[in-house]
Amino acid sequence: EVQLLESGGDLVQPGGSLRLSCAVSGFTFSNYAMSWVRQAPGKGLEWVSAIFASGASYYADSVKGRFTISRDNSKNTLYLQMNSLRVEDTAVYYCAKRHTTVTANFFDDWGQGTLVTVSS
Amino acid sequence: DIQMTQSPSSLSASVGDRVTITCRASQGISSSLAWYQQKPGKVPKLLIYAASTLQSGVPSRFSGSGSGTDFTLTISSLQPEDVAAYYCQKYHSAPFTFGPGTKVDIK
């Protein structure tokens, strides 16, 4: 069974930093592209960042230059380093796994999410 | 970047009604479109990919169509358990943008 477990969400002041983790199990992590998707309170889904199996990474314009996605295949863990946080970064952050059989970046497995609150 | 829009932003329909949601891309994305359902307080669930391929386990009352810039998600007979927000997502190339969502409830 595929499991994705996010952690690291917290209350942080504007300008601060936070690192999110997503520990995975139930599939060969190193073979799959992974993404972070966020959802601000009462709002829609926003794709944030993706990292491919090759290590290539991509970012939404809203976080480019502030957030860094990475992966540790030996630990089966995905990360999101978030710097220079803004109030508008407040959201539940989900990690999501690329579809099991189709090599394309839509998601058939999601974690339960971790809440990041940016406030003074 | 390609922008994604959805219409309507919300709708209310009766049980058994046919419901159609539209998603539009600002540029052509071939058939690289997915649809998700998110029930209140729950994690998003994949319904459809490649514009019209039903994800395993998804009821057959859900269907998708379209290619290029215009796509539709249809619920052939709305059920109470279909109350949710529905999102389209392009995956043709990064950024893998979601549409703003459509909220569906029961009249």
XYZ file of N, CA and C in Angstrom:
681
model
N 0.845 -1.195 0.000
C 0.000 0.000 0.000
C 0.883 1.249 0.000
N 0.572 2.158 -0.898
C 1.319 3.412 -0.971
C 0.964 4.295 0.222
N 1.980 4.828 0.866
C 1.773 5.787 1.961
C 2.690 6.979 1.771
N 2.132 8.155 1.977
C 2.879 9.405 1.921
C 2.577 10.147 3.213
N 3.597 10.486 3.988
C 3.383 11.113 5.278
C 4.209 12.392 5.377
N 3.502 13.522 5.317
C 4.168 14.813 5.431
C 4.397 15.192 6.890
N 5.426 15.994 7.111
C 5.699 16.538 8.434
C 6.467 17.842 8.269
N 6.557 18.581 9.373
C 7.355 19.796 9.362
C 6.558 21.081 9.348
N 5.243 20.979 9.156
C 4.442 22.194 9.163
C 4.443 22.853 10.528
N 4.370 24.185 10.543
C 4.454 24.913 11.810
C 4.001 26.348 11.605
N 3.950 27.085 12.686
C 3.720 28.529 12.657
C 5.083 29.210 12.560
N 5.234 30.077 11.575
C 6.519 30.752 11.366
C 6.254 32.217 11.022
N 7.181 33.074 11.396
C 7.019 34.507 11.116
C 7.373 34.813 9.664
N 6.786 35.875 9.118
C 7.170 36.297 7.765
C 8.682 36.495 7.675
N 9.253 36.024 6.567
C 10.692 36.080 6.374
C 11.421 34.866 6.897
N 10.714 34.003 7.615
C 11.338 32.823 8.199
C 11.470 31.674 7.222
N 12.002 30.573 7.745
C 12.242 29.374 6.935
C 11.625 28.151 7.591
N 11.385 27.150 6.772
C 10.809 25.900 7.251
C 11.190 24.811 6.257
N 11.384 23.595 6.738
C 11.614 22.469 5.836
C 10.533 21.425 6.057
N 9.837 21.105 4.989
C 8.837 20.048 5.018
C 9.463 18.744 4.545
N 8.970 17.638 5.101
C 9.398 16.306 4.684
C 8.180 15.485 4.300
N 8.398 14.531 3.408
C 7.353 13.585 3.024
C 8.012 12.210 2.962
N 7.719 11.379 3.949
C 8.254 10.031 3.994
C 7.303 9.098 3.265
N 7.848 8.307 2.357
C 6.998 7.458 1.516
C 7.317 5.989 1.735
N 6.344 5.153 1.407
C 6.534 3.702 1.438
C 5.528 3.068 0.490
N 5.784 1.811 0.138
C 4.842 1.066 -0.695
C 5.102 1.143 -2.181
N 6.159 1.841 -2.586
C 6.522 1.900 -3.995
C 8.015 2.241 -4.095
N 8.568 2.065 -5.278
C 9.988 2.340 -5.496
C 10.173 3.828 -5.717
N 10.431 4.533 -4.626
C 10.469 5.999 -4.608
C 11.378 6.559 -5.693
N 12.540 5.970 -5.882
C 13.532 6.530 -6.796
C 13.053 6.553 -8.243
N 12.031 5.776 -8.574
C 11.543 5.690 -9.948
C 10.490 6.739 -10.291
N 10.016 7.489 -9.287
C 8.845 8.333 -9.476
C 9.133 9.813 -9.293
N 8.566 10.610 -10.205
C 8.516 12.044 -9.979
C 7.556 12.323 -8.835
N 7.877 13.333 -8.052
C 7.060 13.732 -6.912
C 6.812 15.232 -6.979
N 5.706 15.636 -6.403
C 5.358 17.067 -6.379
C 4.894 17.498 -5.007
N 4.970 18.801 -4.796
C 4.297 19.446 -3.668
C 3.160 20.283 -4.246
N 1.991 20.163 -3.623
C 0.796 20.919 -3.990
C 0.275 21.555 -2.711
N -0.133 22.807 -2.772
C -0.631 23.462 -1.559
C -2.050 23.955 -1.749
N -2.697 24.199 -0.613
C -4.074 24.681 -0.620
C -4.249 25.662 0.531
N -4.369 26.918 0.202
C -4.623 27.942 1.211
C -6.009 27.734 1.812
N -6.227 28.192 3.025
C -7.518 27.963 3.689
C -8.689 28.447 2.845
N -9.619 27.548 2.547
C -10.806 27.890 1.779
C -10.576 28.144 0.303
N -9.371 27.851 -0.181
C -9.031 28.129 -1.575
C -8.791 26.844 -2.365
N -8.395 27.000 -3.624
C -8.177 25.860 -4.489
C -6.777 25.289 -4.390
N -6.524 24.297 -5.228
C -5.219 23.630 -5.260
C -4.228 24.452 -6.082
N -2.992 24.516 -5.590
C -1.926 25.197 -6.312
C -0.713 24.288 -6.381
N -0.312 23.911 -7.588
C 0.915 23.149 -7.759
C 2.100 24.047 -7.389
N 3.036 23.504 -6.600
C 4.157 24.296 -6.090
C 5.473 23.917 -6.767
N 5.777 22.611 -6.783
C 7.089 22.194 -7.253
C 7.062 20.712 -7.573
N 7.937 20.294 -8.475
C 8.087 18.887 -8.828
C 9.561 18.546 -8.943
N 9.879 17.308 -8.623
C 11.223 16.789 -8.857
C 11.088 15.440 -9.543
N 11.785 15.313 -10.651
C 11.703 14.085 -11.421
C 12.683 13.044 -10.865
N 12.541 11.815 -11.337
C 13.453 10.750 -10.933
C 14.899 11.098 -11.298
N 15.062 11.862 -12.351
C 16.394 12.274 -12.798
C 17.029 13.306 -11.873
N 16.181 13.931 -11.044
C 16.643 15.018 -10.183
C 16.282 16.394 -10.710
N 15.812 16.470 -11.945
C 15.383 17.760 -12.494
C 14.219 18.307 -11.669
N 14.232 19.606 -11.440
C 13.204 20.213 -10.589
C 12.544 21.396 -11.293
N 11.307 21.660 -10.895
C 10.503 22.721 -11.491
C 9.704 23.405 -10.385
N 9.409 24.693 -10.610
C 8.746 25.487 -9.582
C 7.673 26.372 -10.173
N 6.628 26.629 -9.381
C 5.668 27.673 -9.718
C 6.356 29.027 -9.586
N 5.934 29.981 -10.400
C 6.527 31.318 -10.337
C 6.402 31.925 -8.944
N 5.327 31.590 -8.237
C 5.062 32.182 -6.923
C 6.090 31.786 -5.868
N 6.850 30.714 -6.113
C 7.816 30.247 -5.104
C 9.240 30.184 -5.644
N 9.398 30.429 -6.936
C 10.714 30.310 -7.563
C 11.713 31.241 -6.881
N 12.876 30.700 -6.555
C 13.918 31.476 -5.889
C 13.802 31.476 -4.378
N 12.691 31.005 -3.845
C 12.495 30.965 -2.384
C 12.400 29.523 -1.866
N 11.821 28.641 -2.658
C 11.619 27.249 -2.250
C 12.577 26.350 -3.034
N 13.011 25.262 -2.385
C 13.864 24.275 -3.046
C 13.334 22.880 -2.748
N 13.064 22.133 -3.792
C 12.619 20.756 -3.650
C 13.839 19.840 -3.760
N 13.832 18.761 -2.993
C 14.913 17.789 -3.070
C 14.372 16.432 -2.656
N 15.181 15.431 -2.889
C 14.793 14.076 -2.524
C 16.016 13.301 -2.045
N 15.783 12.377 -1.107
C 16.824 11.463 -0.649
C 16.288 10.056 -0.901
N 16.724 9.455 -1.991
C 16.212 8.133 -2.357
C 16.618 7.062 -1.350
N 17.733 7.269 -0.653
C 18.162 6.282 0.340
C 17.255 6.286 1.570
N 16.584 7.412 1.784
C 15.678 7.542 2.931
C 14.210 7.534 2.513
N 13.959 7.369 1.217
C 12.579 7.397 0.706
C 11.836 8.641 1.180
N 12.490 9.786 1.055
C 11.917 11.021 1.591
C 12.059 12.171 0.600
N 10.978 12.923 0.495
C 10.915 14.138 -0.319
C 10.958 15.337 0.624
N 11.601 16.409 0.183
C 11.714 17.607 1.021
C 11.258 18.847 0.266
N 10.874 19.861 1.037
C 10.647 21.188 0.490
C 11.232 22.194 1.478
N 12.328 22.808 1.081
C 12.931 23.872 1.877
C 12.281 25.188 1.475
N 11.676 25.854 2.449
C 10.945 27.085 2.189
C 11.627 28.240 2.920
N 12.139 29.195 2.176
C 12.801 30.366 2.734
C 12.012 31.627 2.403
N 12.327 32.697 3.083
C 11.682 33.998 2.843
C 10.166 33.856 2.793
N 9.621 33.172 3.782
C 8.192 32.875 3.776
C 7.351 34.137 3.890
N 6.212 34.102 3.205
C 5.281 35.220 3.165
C 3.939 34.770 3.739
N 3.141 35.735 4.138
C 1.810 35.420 4.671
C 1.021 34.581 3.659
N 1.187 34.900 2.392
C 0.431 34.199 1.351
C 0.907 32.769 1.101
N 1.967 32.347 1.776
C 2.398 30.949 1.701
C 1.630 30.068 2.694
N 0.805 30.672 3.519
C -0.004 29.915 4.467
C -0.918 28.943 3.728
N -0.804 27.666 4.045
C -1.560 26.639 3.314
C -1.305 25.269 3.928
N -2.139 24.329 3.553
C -1.828 22.919 3.744
C -0.978 22.489 2.562
N 0.152 21.860 2.860
C 1.064 21.398 1.826
C 0.949 19.877 1.714
N 0.614 19.427 0.504
C 0.500 18.009 0.215
C 1.696 17.551 -0.612
N 2.204 16.359 -0.337
C 3.083 15.731 -1.315
C 2.236 14.768 -2.134
N 2.597 14.654 -3.388
C 1.811 13.851 -4.319
C 2.742 13.069 -5.239
N 2.324 11.857 -5.538
C 3.140 10.952 -6.344
C 2.595 10.885 -7.769
N 3.532 10.912 -8.710
C 3.163 10.711 -10.104
C 2.360 9.430 -10.268
N 1.474 9.380 -11.266
C 0.651 8.220 -11.508
C 1.481 6.935 -11.592
N 0.924 5.866 -11.073
C 1.643 4.601 -10.929
C 2.095 4.020 -12.257
N 1.258 4.126 -13.297
C 1.586 3.447 -14.555
C 1.823 4.400 -15.715
N 1.357 5.614 -15.591
C 1.526 6.578 -16.676
C 2.616 7.569 -16.290
N 3.628 7.688 -17.151
C 4.762 8.566 -16.834
C 4.405 9.996 -17.202
N 3.619 10.601 -16.344
C 3.217 11.988 -16.549
C 2.845 12.564 -15.196
N 2.937 13.875 -15.089
C 2.810 14.502 -13.783
C 1.393 14.866 -13.396
N 0.572 13.850 -13.284
C -0.674 13.952 -12.554
C -0.601 12.896 -11.454
N -1.461 12.995 -10.461
C -1.165 12.361 -9.186
C -2.259 11.389 -8.744
N -1.861 10.150 -8.476
C -2.836 9.163 -8.023
C -2.706 8.838 -6.546
N -1.692 9.388 -5.895
C -1.549 9.203 -4.452
C -1.116 10.519 -3.820
N -1.768 10.839 -2.709
C -1.536 12.088 -1.991
C -1.329 11.787 -0.507
N -0.502 12.603 0.133
C -0.430 12.548 1.581
C -1.618 13.261 2.211
N -1.647 13.266 3.526
C -2.738 13.922 4.249
C -2.499 15.414 4.439
N -1.290 15.857 4.179
C -0.993 17.283 4.232
C -0.408 17.717 5.567
N 0.342 18.819 5.525
C 0.890 19.439 6.729
C 0.647 20.937 6.621
N 0.210 21.544 7.725
C -0.200 22.945 7.714
C 0.978 23.864 8.009
N 1.180 24.814 7.116
C 2.162 25.873 7.305
C 1.401 27.181 7.499
N 1.666 27.844 8.611
C 1.046 29.129 8.898
C 2.131 30.176 9.015
N 2.037 31.203 8.180
C 3.005 32.297 8.209
C 2.295 33.525 8.758
N 2.693 33.918 9.952
C 2.018 35.023 10.621
C 2.924 35.597 11.700
N 2.765 36.892 11.931
C 3.526 37.544 12.996
C 2.717 37.567 14.288
N 3.328 31.337 -19.366
C 2.772 30.082 -18.886
C 1.307 29.919 -19.320
N 0.884 28.684 -19.460
C -0.498 28.394 -19.825
C -1.397 28.572 -18.610
N -2.490 29.294 -18.807
C -3.456 29.518 -17.736
C -4.633 28.566 -17.908
N -5.179 28.128 -16.778
C -6.326 27.232 -16.775
C -7.523 27.940 -16.150
N -8.662 27.879 -16.806
C -9.889 28.433 -16.257
C -10.947 27.340 -16.192
N -11.908 27.504 -15.294
C -13.014 26.566 -15.171
C -14.316 27.332 -15.072
N -15.375 26.730 -15.583
C -16.706 27.303 -15.421
C -17.740 26.195 -15.300
N -18.786 26.421 -14.479
C -18.915 27.581 -13.607
C -18.011 27.456 -12.381
N -17.976 28.472 -11.543
C -17.205 28.373 -10.307
C -17.953 27.561 -9.265
N -19.271 27.548 -9.376
C -20.088 26.701 -8.508
C -21.396 26.392 -9.206
N -22.022 25.298 -8.785
C -23.325 24.934 -9.331
C -24.088 24.131 -8.294
N -25.394 24.188 -8.429
C -26.284 23.433 -7.573
C -27.238 22.671 -8.484
N -27.334 21.371 -8.287
C -28.165 20.544 -9.151
C -28.895 19.494 -8.316
N -29.911 18.926 -8.892
C -30.709 17.910 -8.199
C -30.106 16.527 -8.392
N -30.394 15.648 -7.449
C -29.968 14.249 -7.587
C -30.534 13.683 -8.886
N -29.671 13.030 -9.643
C -30.071 12.464 -10.921
C -29.822 13.360 -12.115
N -29.523 14.622 -11.876
C -29.244 15.556 -12.969
C -27.923 15.228 -13.656
N -27.835 15.643 -14.899
C -26.581 15.580 -15.638
C -25.842 16.897 -15.396
N -24.577 16.800 -14.985
C -23.794 17.978 -14.628
C -22.565 18.037 -15.536
N -22.293 19.217 -16.057
C -21.127 19.407 -16.923
C -20.294 20.568 -16.420
N -18.997 20.325 -16.298
C -18.020 21.336 -15.883
C -17.035 21.516 -17.031
N -16.691 22.754 -17.301
C -15.792 23.064 -18.399
C -14.451 23.558 -17.881
N -13.393 23.138 -18.545
C -12.030 23.586 -18.253
C -11.417 24.061 -19.561
N -10.768 25.203 -19.510
C -10.167 25.755 -20.722
C -8.712 26.123 -20.467
N -7.848 25.749 -21.404
C -6.436 26.118 -21.344
C -6.180 27.289 -22.279
N -5.290 28.186 -21.884
C -5.026 29.372 -22.693
C -4.232 29.048 -23.959
N -3.609 27.883 -23.991
C -2.939 27.366 -25.180
C -3.209 25.870 -25.250
N -2.997 25.292 -26.415
C -3.249 23.871 -26.584
C -2.367 22.995 -25.712
N -2.980 21.987 -25.110
C -2.253 21.056 -24.256
C -2.514 19.605 -24.685
N -2.907 19.437 -25.947
C -3.217 18.100 -26.449
C -4.282 17.469 -25.545
N -4.064 16.264 -25.080
C -5.016 15.615 -24.158
C -4.419 15.478 -22.759
N -3.433 16.307 -22.453
C -2.711 16.201 -21.176
C -3.454 16.918 -20.060
N -4.629 16.389 -19.732
C -5.480 17.006 -18.724
C -6.032 15.955 -17.780
N -5.989 16.272 -16.489
C -6.547 15.403 -15.447
C -7.648 16.141 -14.694
N -8.557 15.367 -14.131
C -9.618 15.904 -13.276
C -9.531 15.251 -11.902
N -9.739 16.067 -10.863
C -9.720 15.595 -9.477
C -11.011 15.998 -8.783
N -11.374 15.197 -7.810
C -12.497 15.489 -6.930
C -11.941 15.679 -5.524
N -12.376 16.724 -4.841
C -11.985 16.923 -3.448
C -13.232 17.142 -2.606
N -13.557 16.153 -1.811
C -14.691 16.293 -0.895
C -14.269 17.140 0.294
N -15.224 17.783 0.961
C -14.891 18.664 2.080
C -14.053 17.967 3.138
N -12.934 18.572 3.484
C -12.049 18.032 4.511
C -11.221 16.834 4.093
N -11.251 16.503 2.809
C -10.549 15.309 2.332
C -9.431 15.664 1.353
N -8.627 14.671 1.061
C -7.526 14.804 0.117
C -8.075 14.683 -1.311
N -7.489 15.396 -2.272
C -7.948 15.249 -3.667
C -7.831 13.809 -4.165
N -8.750 13.453 -5.041
C -8.794 12.113 -5.621
C -8.796 12.232 -7.139
N -7.931 11.473 -7.794
C -7.871 11.475 -9.253
C -9.096 10.779 -9.834
N -9.778 11.467 -10.752
C -10.937 10.889 -11.424
C -10.606 10.440 -12.845
N -9.992 11.328 -13.605
C -9.797 11.144 -15.040
C -8.423 11.687 -15.427
N -7.755 11.017 -16.364
C -6.522 11.533 -16.935
C -6.551 11.331 -18.443
N -5.583 11.912 -19.103
C -5.566 11.908 -20.577
C -6.922 12.372 -21.122
N -7.498 13.327 -20.438
C -8.754 13.988 -20.796
C -9.985 13.102 -20.691
N -9.839 11.794 -20.949
C -11.038 10.955 -21.006
C -10.862 9.561 -20.417
N -9.710 9.249 -19.854
C -9.464 7.924 -19.288
C -9.863 7.902 -17.817
N -10.792 7.014 -17.497
C -11.292 6.923 -16.130
C -10.267 6.204 -15.262
N -9.912 6.815 -14.141
C -9.008 6.163 -13.198
C -9.695 4.925 -12.621
N -8.918 3.894 -12.367
C -9.450 2.669 -11.795
C -10.249 2.934 -10.523
N -11.428 2.333 -10.447
C -12.257 2.455 -9.261
C -13.218 3.624 -9.259
N -13.116 4.487 -10.238
C -14.003 5.654 -10.311
C -15.326 5.254 -10.979
N -16.455 5.647 -10.405
C -17.746 5.254 -10.986
C -17.899 5.706 -12.430
N -18.598 4.906 -13.207
C -18.735 5.180 -14.636
C -19.650 6.353 -14.949
N -20.317 6.916 -13.941
C -21.125 8.118 -14.207
C -20.233 9.335 -14.476
N -18.957 9.223 -14.151
C -18.003 10.290 -14.452
C -17.390 10.035 -15.835
N -17.309 11.081 -16.644
C -16.646 10.966 -17.933
C -15.986 12.288 -18.288
N -14.995 12.211 -19.148
C -14.292 13.403 -19.592
C -14.140 13.405 -21.093
N -14.035 14.609 -21.643
C -13.841 14.727 -23.079
C -13.057 15.997 -23.376
N -12.618 16.096 -24.621
C -11.929 17.300 -25.080
C -10.492 17.064 -25.443
N -9.924 18.036 -26.114
C -8.505 18.048 -26.444
C -8.150 19.450 -26.920
N -6.873 19.740 -26.901
C -6.440 21.069 -27.314
C -6.604 22.090 -26.199
N -7.653 22.883 -26.258
C -7.860 23.914 -25.239
C -9.152 23.752 -24.448
N -10.095 22.963 -24.923
C -11.410 22.881 -24.286
C -11.730 21.462 -23.829
N -12.098 21.362 -22.555
C -12.324 20.066 -21.926
C -13.594 20.117 -21.082
N -14.233 18.958 -20.921
C -15.405 18.876 -20.067
C -15.333 17.654 -19.171
N -15.850 17.827 -17.954
C -16.102 16.727 -17.030
C -17.609 16.619 -16.894
N -18.141 15.429 -17.094
C -19.579 15.215 -17.001
C -19.883 14.173 -15.935
N -20.857 14.494 -15.096
C -21.439 13.518 -14.173
C -22.820 13.200 -14.742
N -23.024 11.973 -15.169
C -24.241 11.656 -15.926
C -25.500 11.669 -15.051
N -25.346 11.318 -13.800
C -26.489 11.292 -12.878
C -25.946 11.638 -11.490
N -26.120 12.874 -11.104
C -25.519 13.384 -9.863
C -26.034 12.621 -8.651
N -25.112 12.221 -7.800
C -25.437 11.518 -6.567
C -25.037 12.368 -5.357
N -25.666 12.128 -4.210
C -25.331 12.936 -3.023
C -23.854 12.878 -2.665
N -23.208 11.753 -2.915
C -21.793 11.607 -2.562
C -20.870 12.349 -3.531
N -21.430 12.967 -4.563
C -20.629 13.722 -5.516
C -20.445 15.179 -5.099
N -21.035 15.555 -3.972
C -20.831 16.914 -3.460
C -19.347 17.095 -3.162
N -18.727 18.050 -3.852
C -17.277 18.185 -3.805
C -16.862 19.377 -4.645
N -15.562 19.691 -4.565
C -14.951 20.609 -5.517
C -14.229 19.777 -6.568
N -14.280 20.241 -7.792
C -13.650 19.530 -8.907
C -12.618 20.450 -9.554
N -11.431 19.890 -9.790
C -10.323 20.658 -10.343
C -9.775 19.974 -11.595
N -9.479 20.762 -12.605
C -8.708 20.243 -13.730
C -7.232 20.583 -13.512
N -6.358 19.854 -14.158
C -4.914 20.092 -14.056
C -4.263 19.759 -15.381
N -3.411 20.652 -15.866
C -2.638 20.380 -17.058
C -1.318 19.740 -16.666
N -0.906 18.736 -17.444
C 0.386 18.121 -17.154
C 1.233 17.985 -18.414
N 0.896 18.764 -19.419
C 1.621 18.774 -20.687
C 3.084 19.121 -20.463
N 3.335 20.116 -19.630
C 4.688 20.544 -19.287
C 4.585 21.419 -18.049
N 5.701 21.616 -17.352
C 5.710 22.468 -16.169
C 5.475 23.924 -16.574
N 4.776 24.703 -15.752
C 4.166 24.359 -14.461
C 2.891 23.534 -14.630
N 2.670 22.610 -13.712
C 1.558 21.655 -13.802
C 0.318 22.246 -13.120
N -0.201 23.278 -13.728
C -1.193 24.176 -13.143
C -2.559 23.523 -12.975
N -3.196 23.841 -11.841
C -4.586 23.454 -11.609
C -5.517 24.585 -12.035
N -6.736 24.211 -12.419
C -7.779 25.199 -12.591
C -8.268 25.688 -11.239
N -9.055 26.760 -11.211
C -9.509 27.354 -9.945
C -10.563 26.547 -9.211
N -11.149 25.558 -9.861
C -12.096 24.690 -9.183
C -13.550 25.027 -9.453
N -14.403 24.023 -9.329
C -15.850 24.152 -9.431
C -16.473 23.423 -8.251
N -17.275 24.124 -7.471
C -17.951 23.505 -6.331
C -19.327 23.025 -6.755
N -19.591 21.767 -6.463
C -20.864 21.146 -6.828
C -21.615 20.780 -5.552
N -22.850 21.222 -5.453
C -23.677 20.768 -4.336
C -25.068 20.369 -4.823
N -25.854 19.869 -3.899
C -27.168 19.327 -4.219
C -28.231 20.393 -3.951
N -29.100 20.565 -4.907
C -30.197 21.530 -4.769
C -31.260 20.995 -3.806
